[in-house]
Amino acid sequence: MTSHVLSQLRSLEAESIHIIREVVAEMQRPCLLFSGGKDSIVMLHLAAKAFAPARIPFPIMHVDTGLNFQTVLDTRDRWVERTGVQLVVASVQDAIDRGLVQEEPNGSRNRIQTPVLLEAAEKNGFDALFGGGRRDEEKARAKERVFSFRDDFGQWDPKNQRPEIWSLYNGRVHQGESIRVFPLSNWTELDIWAYIAAEEIDIPDLYLAEEREVVDRGGMLFAVNEFTPLKEGETSEVRSVRYRTVGDANLTAAVESTASTLHEIVEEVAAVRLTERGATRGDDKVSEAAMEDRKREGYF
């Protein structure tokens, strides 16, 4: 008798595809949150696989802070063109101009993304939002279930979550309520990169190491660009760096690396012991509870 045993990656792929299909079967108006980073790209790739040869039966939404790396926007647009999926853009800059939110003194737009996200979800009637969060990334995300219930204010209560015994998911919501869904919950950063390499998935070139002009700020290497110009007294240098995660250009740091191919990235990630958010995201340095505070307010 032939034994059919799935590899780790194919097992994770099958689980994620099952979750995506379950949401489409249960919910009225799902949407996939797409940033153009590696996790949301893998999630969109899985959605395409889940419904092939048909089109993806839900739109994607990008909460555009206006502080994006251009290569990330270019990658987003390539994926939209390739898959034919509908793109909804929720603009933080537009929300600032309308007075919905106000700029924060530190220049971060992460916290003010939340009202923009909630407004766009309500306007479009989305009752389920796919997010690319993984449990290995950060403490608050480790608390979250695959189906994360949100109240009619879009807020998350970590003490009010539904059991998911035997991978049975309860998507029942009342009017105004919604769920966030995390198909990649059980993946690790290493799983993501191994899958990207195996599937030869199109990603922004920021993830690959090359010589870039950077400035060292408190031990974190920030690319010198229109969003992070040199401050008085600072000097820049050229180093071989790459990005482990992609967020706003003014808050996301690079790491020293010579990994310029996908397989080299897999080898590098297998050896590290610090998560990508802890190593490179300035917005998570505010406090250990920064992410959980944002999630309680309605963040991804």
mmCIF file of C-alpha atoms in Angstrom:
data_model
loop_
_atom_site.group_PDB
_atom_site.id
_atom_site.type_symbol
_atom_site.label_atom_id
_atom_site.label_comp_id
_atom_site.label_asym_id
_atom_site.label_seq_id
_atom_site.Cartn_x
_atom_site.Cartn_y
_atom_site.Cartn_z
ATOM 1 C CA MET A 1 0.000 0.000 0.000
ATOM 2 C CA THR A 2 1.340 3.435 -0.953
ATOM 3 C CA SER A 3 1.726 5.891 1.927
ATOM 4 C CA HIS A 4 0.829 9.522 1.223
ATOM 5 C CA VAL A 5 2.451 11.762 3.831
ATOM 6 C CA LEU A 6 2.372 15.522 3.351
ATOM 7 C CA SER A 7 5.548 17.494 3.920
ATOM 8 C CA GLN A 8 5.527 20.251 6.535
ATOM 9 C CA LEU A 9 5.024 22.936 3.886
ATOM 10 C CA ARG A 10 2.256 21.059 2.050
ATOM 11 C CA SER A 11 0.512 20.382 5.356
ATOM 12 C CA LEU A 12 0.598 24.099 6.210
ATOM 13 C CA GLU A 13 -0.560 24.963 2.702
ATOM 14 C CA ALA A 14 -3.499 22.563 2.963
ATOM 15 C CA GLU A 15 -4.503 23.973 6.364
ATOM 16 C CA SER A 16 -4.409 27.566 5.096
ATOM 17 C CA ILE A 17 -6.391 26.749 1.961
ATOM 18 C CA HIS A 18 -8.996 24.994 4.125
ATOM 19 C CA ILE A 19 -9.298 28.109 6.320
ATOM 20 C CA ILE A 20 -9.653 30.428 3.315
ATOM 21 C CA ARG A 21 -12.356 28.232 1.763
ATOM 22 C CA GLU A 22 -14.154 27.959 5.110
ATOM 23 C CA VAL A 23 -14.361 31.760 5.391
ATOM 24 C CA VAL A 24 -15.766 32.097 1.875
ATOM 25 C CA ALA A 25 -18.368 29.424 2.690
ATOM 26 C CA GLU A 26 -19.410 30.978 6.023
ATOM 27 C CA MET A 27 -19.089 34.737 5.606
ATOM 28 C CA GLN A 28 -21.018 37.175 3.417
ATOM 29 C CA ARG A 29 -18.321 39.665 2.400
ATOM 30 C CA PRO A 30 -14.697 38.664 3.117
ATOM 31 C CA CYS A 31 -11.666 40.711 2.106
ATOM 32 C CA LEU A 32 -7.907 40.057 2.201
ATOM 33 C CA LEU A 33 -5.678 42.709 3.776
ATOM 34 C CA PHE A 34 -2.708 43.131 1.444
ATOM 35 C CA SER A 35 0.402 45.155 2.267
ATOM 36 C CA GLY A 36 2.725 43.879 -0.451
ATOM 37 C CA GLY A 37 4.929 42.206 2.171
ATOM 38 C CA LYS A 38 5.964 38.548 2.163
ATOM 39 C CA ASP A 39 3.156 37.254 4.412
ATOM 40 C CA SER A 40 0.290 38.931 2.555
ATOM 41 C CA ILE A 41 1.822 37.819 -0.752
ATOM 42 C CA VAL A 42 1.907 34.193 0.419
ATOM 43 C CA MET A 43 -1.677 34.555 1.625
ATOM 44 C CA LEU A 44 -2.800 35.879 -1.777
ATOM 45 C CA HIS A 45 -0.886 33.079 -3.531
ATOM 46 C CA LEU A 46 -2.723 30.546 -1.339
ATOM 47 C CA ALA A 47 -6.076 32.198 -2.109
ATOM 48 C CA ALA A 48 -5.361 31.892 -5.833
ATOM 49 C CA LYS A 49 -4.582 28.203 -5.340
ATOM 50 C CA ALA A 50 -7.705 27.677 -3.223
ATOM 51 C CA PHE A 51 -10.079 28.692 -6.021
ATOM 52 C CA ALA A 52 -8.128 27.913 -9.208
ATOM 53 C CA PRO A 53 -8.971 27.889 -12.039
ATOM 54 C CA ALA A 54 -11.656 30.411 -10.997
ATOM 55 C CA ARG A 55 -10.778 33.912 -9.856
ATOM 56 C CA ILE A 56 -10.333 34.791 -6.198
ATOM 57 C CA PRO A 57 -13.912 35.469 -5.024
ATOM 58 C CA PHE A 58 -13.153 38.442 -2.773
ATOM 59 C CA PRO A 59 -11.305 41.777 -3.035
ATOM 60 C CA ILE A 60 -8.016 42.743 -1.413
ATOM 61 C CA MET A 61 -7.549 45.930 0.602
ATOM 62 C CA HIS A 62 -4.374 47.945 1.094
ATOM 63 C CA VAL A 63 -4.333 50.420 3.968
ATOM 64 C CA ASP A 64 -1.966 52.902 2.330
ATOM 65 C CA THR A 65 -0.087 55.022 4.878
ATOM 66 C CA GLY A 66 1.587 57.109 2.187
ATOM 67 C CA LEU A 67 4.974 56.058 3.573
ATOM 68 C CA ASN A 68 5.464 52.916 1.504
ATOM 69 C CA PHE A 69 8.593 51.737 -0.257
ATOM 70 C CA GLN A 70 7.925 52.205 -3.986
ATOM 71 C CA THR A 71 9.073 48.676 -4.804
ATOM 72 C CA VAL A 72 6.379 47.327 -2.463
ATOM 73 C CA LEU A 73 3.672 49.296 -4.301
ATOM 74 C CA ASP A 74 5.044 48.040 -7.614
ATOM 75 C CA THR A 75 4.851 44.449 -6.361
ATOM 76 C CA ARG A 76 1.283 45.010 -5.157
ATOM 77 C CA ASP A 77 0.254 46.266 -8.587
ATOM 78 C CA ARG A 78 1.895 43.299 -10.336
ATOM 79 C CA TRP A 79 -0.080 40.893 -8.172
ATOM 80 C CA VAL A 80 -3.344 42.738 -8.841
ATOM 81 C CA GLU A 81 -2.720 42.585 -12.585
ATOM 82 C CA ARG A 82 -1.649 38.924 -12.476
ATOM 83 C CA THR A 83 -4.595 37.655 -10.417
ATOM 84 C CA GLY A 84 -7.299 40.026 -11.667
ATOM 85 C CA VAL A 85 -8.392 40.619 -8.083
ATOM 86 C CA GLN A 86 -10.262 43.804 -7.123
ATOM 87 C CA LEU A 87 -8.062 46.258 -5.172
ATOM 88 C CA VAL A 88 -9.539 48.557 -2.517
ATOM 89 C CA VAL A 89 -7.157 51.272 -1.281
ATOM 90 C CA ALA A 90 -7.851 52.919 2.084
ATOM 91 C CA SER A 91 -5.676 56.046 2.209
ATOM 92 C CA VAL A 92 -4.335 57.333 5.520
ATOM 93 C CA GLN A 93 -3.307 60.609 3.861
ATOM 94 C CA ASP A 94 -6.869 61.105 2.639
ATOM 95 C CA ALA A 95 -8.133 60.445 6.173
ATOM 96 C CA ILE A 96 -5.711 63.064 7.517
ATOM 97 C CA ASP A 97 -6.876 65.595 4.915
ATOM 98 C CA ARG A 98 -10.520 64.916 5.867
ATOM 99 C CA GLY A 99 -9.802 65.276 9.579
ATOM 100 C CA LEU A 100 -10.671 61.662 10.442
ATOM 101 C CA VAL A 101 -7.237 61.186 12.036
ATOM 102 C CA GLN A 102 -4.332 63.420 13.030
ATOM 103 C CA GLU A 103 -0.626 62.932 12.439
ATOM 104 C CA GLU A 104 1.348 61.862 15.503
ATOM 105 C CA PRO A 105 4.423 63.860 16.570
ATOM 106 C CA ASN A 106 6.768 60.867 16.180
ATOM 107 C CA GLY A 107 5.953 60.550 12.473
ATOM 108 C CA SER A 108 4.448 57.072 12.830
ATOM 109 C CA ARG A 109 1.179 56.411 11.025
ATOM 110 C CA ASN A 110 0.703 52.924 12.444
ATOM 111 C CA ARG A 111 -1.756 53.825 15.170
ATOM 112 C CA ILE A 112 -3.806 56.090 12.908
ATOM 113 C CA GLN A 113 -4.178 53.249 10.391
ATOM 114 C CA THR A 114 -6.793 51.701 12.638
ATOM 115 C CA PRO A 115 -9.666 54.217 12.135
ATOM 116 C CA VAL A 116 -8.917 54.167 8.390
ATOM 117 C CA LEU A 117 -9.124 50.377 8.315
ATOM 118 C CA LEU A 118 -12.350 50.302 10.332
ATOM 119 C CA GLU A 119 -13.965 53.005 8.189
ATOM 120 C CA ALA A 120 -13.091 51.180 4.952
ATOM 121 C CA ALA A 121 -14.334 47.841 6.320
ATOM 122 C CA GLU A 122 -17.670 49.406 7.341
ATOM 123 C CA LYS A 123 -18.039 51.338 4.085
ATOM 124 C CA ASN A 124 -17.503 48.186 2.014
ATOM 125 C CA GLY A 125 -19.523 45.911 4.290
ATOM 126 C CA PHE A 126 -16.639 43.516 4.996
ATOM 127 C CA ASP A 127 -17.559 41.024 7.715
ATOM 128 C CA ALA A 128 -14.287 39.060 7.553
ATOM 129 C CA LEU A 129 -10.775 40.351 6.980
ATOM 130 C CA PHE A 130 -7.916 37.987 6.197
ATOM 131 C CA GLY A 131 -4.667 39.066 7.870
ATOM 132 C CA GLY A 132 -1.153 37.703 7.438
ATOM 133 C CA GLY A 133 -0.264 37.573 11.140
ATOM 134 C CA ARG A 134 1.697 34.597 12.450
ATOM 135 C CA ARG A 135 1.924 33.437 16.055
ATOM 136 C CA ASP A 136 5.728 33.363 16.051
ATOM 137 C CA GLU A 137 5.992 37.077 15.242
ATOM 138 C CA GLU A 138 4.982 38.751 18.475
ATOM 139 C CA LYS A 139 3.420 38.071 21.893
ATOM 140 C CA ALA A 140 0.015 39.611 21.142
ATOM 141 C CA ARG A 141 -0.288 37.663 17.899
ATOM 142 C CA ALA A 142 0.554 34.458 19.745
ATOM 143 C CA LYS A 143 -2.634 34.958 21.803
ATOM 144 C CA GLU A 144 -4.878 35.223 18.784
ATOM 145 C CA ARG A 145 -7.031 32.424 17.386
ATOM 146 C CA VAL A 146 -7.343 31.690 13.664
ATOM 147 C CA PHE A 147 -10.852 33.217 13.717
ATOM 148 C CA SER A 148 -10.468 36.358 15.839
ATOM 149 C CA PHE A 149 -13.816 37.834 16.851
ATOM 150 C CA ARG A 150 -14.213 41.637 16.775
ATOM 151 C CA ASP A 151 -17.110 43.560 18.318
ATOM 152 C CA ASP A 152 -19.209 46.214 16.582
ATOM 153 C CA PHE A 153 -16.466 48.777 17.338
ATOM 154 C CA GLY A 154 -13.899 46.600 15.571
ATOM 155 C CA GLN A 155 -12.128 45.907 18.866
ATOM 156 C CA TRP A 156 -10.431 42.717 20.054
ATOM 157 C CA ASP A 157 -10.819 41.255 23.530
ATOM 158 C CA PRO A 158 -8.201 38.527 24.131
ATOM 159 C CA LYS A 159 -10.367 37.098 26.933
ATOM 160 C CA ASN A 160 -13.382 36.709 24.652
ATOM 161 C CA GLN A 161 -12.307 34.206 22.027
ATOM 162 C CA ARG A 162 -14.051 31.180 20.643
ATOM 163 C CA PRO A 163 -12.675 27.634 20.992
ATOM 164 C CA GLU A 164 -11.269 26.036 17.840
ATOM 165 C CA ILE A 165 -11.273 22.378 18.824
ATOM 166 C CA TRP A 166 -10.482 19.959 15.973
ATOM 167 C CA SER A 167 -9.984 22.958 13.649
ATOM 168 C CA LEU A 168 -13.704 23.772 13.711
ATOM 169 C CA TYR A 169 -14.199 27.506 13.183
ATOM 170 C CA ASN A 170 -17.212 29.545 14.294
ATOM 171 C CA GLY A 171 -17.760 32.521 12.009
ATOM 172 C CA ARG A 172 -21.203 33.493 13.276
ATOM 173 C CA VAL A 173 -21.467 37.242 13.829
ATOM 174 C CA HIS A 174 -24.256 39.702 14.599
ATOM 175 C CA GLN A 175 -24.946 42.886 12.648
ATOM 176 C CA GLY A 176 -21.916 45.185 12.858
ATOM 177 C CA GLU A 177 -19.591 42.511 14.222
ATOM 178 C CA SER A 178 -16.799 40.934 12.203
ATOM 179 C CA ILE A 179 -13.890 38.541 12.379
ATOM 180 C CA ARG A 180 -10.231 38.739 11.493
ATOM 181 C CA VAL A 181 -8.927 35.516 10.019
ATOM 182 C CA PHE A 182 -5.277 34.432 10.115
ATOM 183 C CA PRO A 183 -4.627 31.533 7.711
ATOM 184 C CA LEU A 184 -0.866 31.723 8.397
ATOM 185 C CA SER A 185 -1.176 31.472 12.195
ATOM 186 C CA ASN A 186 0.789 28.214 12.416
ATOM 187 C CA TRP A 187 3.508 29.201 9.945
ATOM 188 C CA THR A 188 6.918 30.474 11.019
ATOM 189 C CA GLU A 189 9.171 32.965 9.248
ATOM 190 C CA LEU A 190 11.269 30.002 8.087
ATOM 191 C CA ASP A 191 8.162 28.268 6.709
ATOM 192 C CA ILE A 192 7.239 31.415 4.788
ATOM 193 C CA TRP A 193 10.655 31.692 3.162
ATOM 194 C CA ALA A 194 10.905 27.982 2.400
ATOM 195 C CA TYR A 195 7.482 28.166 0.724
ATOM 196 C CA ILE A 196 8.384 31.302 -1.258
ATOM 197 C CA ALA A 197 11.525 29.546 -2.487
ATOM 198 C CA ALA A 198 9.686 26.320 -3.325
ATOM 199 C CA GLU A 199 6.890 28.129 -5.187
ATOM 200 C CA GLU A 200 9.188 30.806 -6.709
ATOM 201 C CA ILE A 201 6.831 33.550 -5.539
ATOM 202 C CA ASP A 202 7.278 37.155 -6.706
ATOM 203 C CA ILE A 203 8.362 39.412 -3.804
ATOM 204 C CA PRO A 204 9.751 42.961 -3.444
ATOM 205 C CA ASP A 205 13.500 43.153 -4.041
ATOM 206 C CA LEU A 206 13.943 44.789 -0.617
ATOM 207 C CA TYR A 207 13.999 41.298 0.858
ATOM 208 C CA LEU A 208 17.181 40.444 -1.070
ATOM 209 C CA ALA A 209 20.556 41.697 0.148
ATOM 210 C CA GLU A 210 22.358 44.387 -1.797
ATOM 211 C CA GLU A 211 24.541 47.416 -1.146
ATOM 212 C CA ARG A 212 22.326 50.189 0.265
ATOM 213 C CA GLU A 213 22.924 53.580 1.867
ATOM 214 C CA VAL A 214 21.885 53.329 5.526
ATOM 215 C CA VAL A 215 22.155 55.284 8.759
ATOM 216 C CA ASP A 216 22.622 53.649 12.177
ATOM 217 C CA ARG A 217 20.060 54.871 14.716
ATOM 218 C CA GLY A 218 20.253 53.152 18.062
ATOM 219 C CA GLY A 219 21.645 49.982 16.536
ATOM 220 C CA MET A 220 18.973 49.826 13.802
ATOM 221 C CA LEU A 221 19.912 50.413 10.158
ATOM 222 C CA PHE A 222 17.496 52.677 8.291
ATOM 223 C CA ALA A 223 17.750 53.299 4.559
ATOM 224 C CA VAL A 224 18.395 56.917 3.661
ATOM 225 C CA ASN A 225 15.460 58.010 1.508
ATOM 226 C CA GLU A 226 12.754 60.668 1.236
ATOM 227 C CA PHE A 227 11.079 59.346 4.403
ATOM 228 C CA THR A 228 14.261 58.968 6.466
ATOM 229 C CA PRO A 229 16.655 61.780 5.493
ATOM 230 C CA LEU A 230 19.838 62.255 7.466
ATOM 231 C CA LYS A 231 19.480 64.329 10.636
ATOM 232 C CA GLU A 232 21.946 66.997 11.622
ATOM 233 C CA GLY A 233 25.182 65.400 12.730
ATOM 234 C CA GLU A 234 24.395 61.983 11.237
ATOM 235 C CA THR A 235 26.511 60.249 8.635
ATOM 236 C CA SER A 236 25.475 57.433 6.327
ATOM 237 C CA GLU A 237 27.396 54.477 5.014
ATOM 238 C CA VAL A 238 26.911 51.814 2.367
ATOM 239 C CA ARG A 239 26.381 48.287 3.704
ATOM 240 C CA SER A 240 25.109 44.991 2.341
ATOM 241 C CA VAL A 241 21.648 44.788 3.922
ATOM 242 C CA ARG A 242 18.198 43.368 3.326
ATOM 243 C CA TYR A 243 14.757 43.693 4.925
ATOM 244 C CA ARG A 244 13.224 40.883 6.968
ATOM 245 C CA THR A 245 9.859 42.633 7.121
ATOM 246 C CA VAL A 246 8.353 45.512 5.174
ATOM 247 C CA GLY A 247 6.389 48.307 6.823
ATOM 248 C CA ASP A 248 6.524 52.082 6.566
ATOM 249 C CA ALA A 249 9.799 53.290 5.088
ATOM 250 C CA ASN A 250 10.437 55.646 8.017
ATOM 251 C CA LEU A 251 10.078 52.932 10.668
ATOM 252 C CA THR A 252 11.342 49.710 9.113
ATOM 253 C CA ALA A 253 15.020 48.898 9.549
ATOM 254 C CA ALA A 254 17.230 46.629 7.488
ATOM 255 C CA VAL A 255 19.596 43.934 8.750
ATOM 256 C CA GLU A 256 23.148 43.263 7.647
ATOM 257 C CA SER A 257 23.113 40.329 5.274
ATOM 258 C CA THR A 258 24.697 38.841 2.183
ATOM 259 C CA ALA A 259 21.657 36.661 1.365
ATOM 260 C CA SER A 260 20.834 37.718 -2.192
ATOM 261 C CA THR A 261 18.830 34.637 -3.250
ATOM 262 C CA LEU A 262 15.772 32.935 -1.789
ATOM 263 C CA HIS A 263 17.714 29.825 -0.805
ATOM 264 C CA GLU A 264 20.345 31.942 0.956
ATOM 265 C CA ILE A 265 17.547 33.704 2.869
ATOM 266 C CA VAL A 266 16.175 30.312 3.977
ATOM 267 C CA GLU A 267 19.613 29.344 5.313
ATOM 268 C CA GLU A 268 20.005 32.699 7.070
ATOM 269 C CA VAL A 269 16.565 32.652 8.709
ATOM 270 C CA ALA A 270 17.138 29.094 9.941
ATOM 271 C CA ALA A 271 20.059 30.382 12.020
ATOM 272 C CA VAL A 272 18.517 33.502 13.622
ATOM 273 C CA ARG A 273 16.834 33.602 17.027
ATOM 274 C CA LEU A 274 15.174 37.048 16.965
ATOM 275 C CA THR A 275 11.829 37.553 15.223
ATOM 276 C CA GLU A 276 11.677 39.898 12.273
ATOM 277 C CA ARG A 277 9.458 42.421 14.077
ATOM 278 C CA GLY A 278 11.704 42.518 17.120
ATOM 279 C CA ALA A 279 14.768 43.034 14.958
ATOM 280 C CA THR A 280 13.516 45.614 12.486
ATOM 281 C CA ARG A 281 10.259 47.360 13.397
ATOM 282 C CA GLY A 282 10.738 50.688 15.148
ATOM 283 C CA ASP A 283 6.998 50.984 15.795
ATOM 284 C CA ASP A 284 7.142 47.971 18.123
ATOM 285 C CA LYS A 285 9.864 49.548 20.260
ATOM 286 C CA VAL A 286 7.397 51.901 21.979
ATOM 287 C CA SER A 287 6.541 49.286 24.604
ATOM 288 C CA GLU A 288 6.225 45.529 24.924
ATOM 289 C CA ALA A 289 2.456 45.967 24.741
ATOM 290 C CA ALA A 290 2.465 48.222 21.651
ATOM 291 C CA MET A 291 1.031 45.608 19.297
ATOM 292 C CA GLU A 292 -1.605 44.389 21.755
ATOM 293 C CA ASP A 293 -2.748 47.959 22.417
ATOM 294 C CA ARG A 294 -3.227 48.533 18.682
ATOM 295 C CA LYS A 295 -5.069 45.228 18.256
ATOM 296 C CA ARG A 296 -7.487 46.123 21.065
ATOM 297 C CA GLU A 297 -8.279 49.341 19.182
ATOM 298 C CA GLY A 298 -9.092 47.413 15.999
ATOM 299 C CA TYR A 299 -5.724 46.970 14.280
ATOM 300 C CA PHE A 300 -5.082 43.886 12.063
#
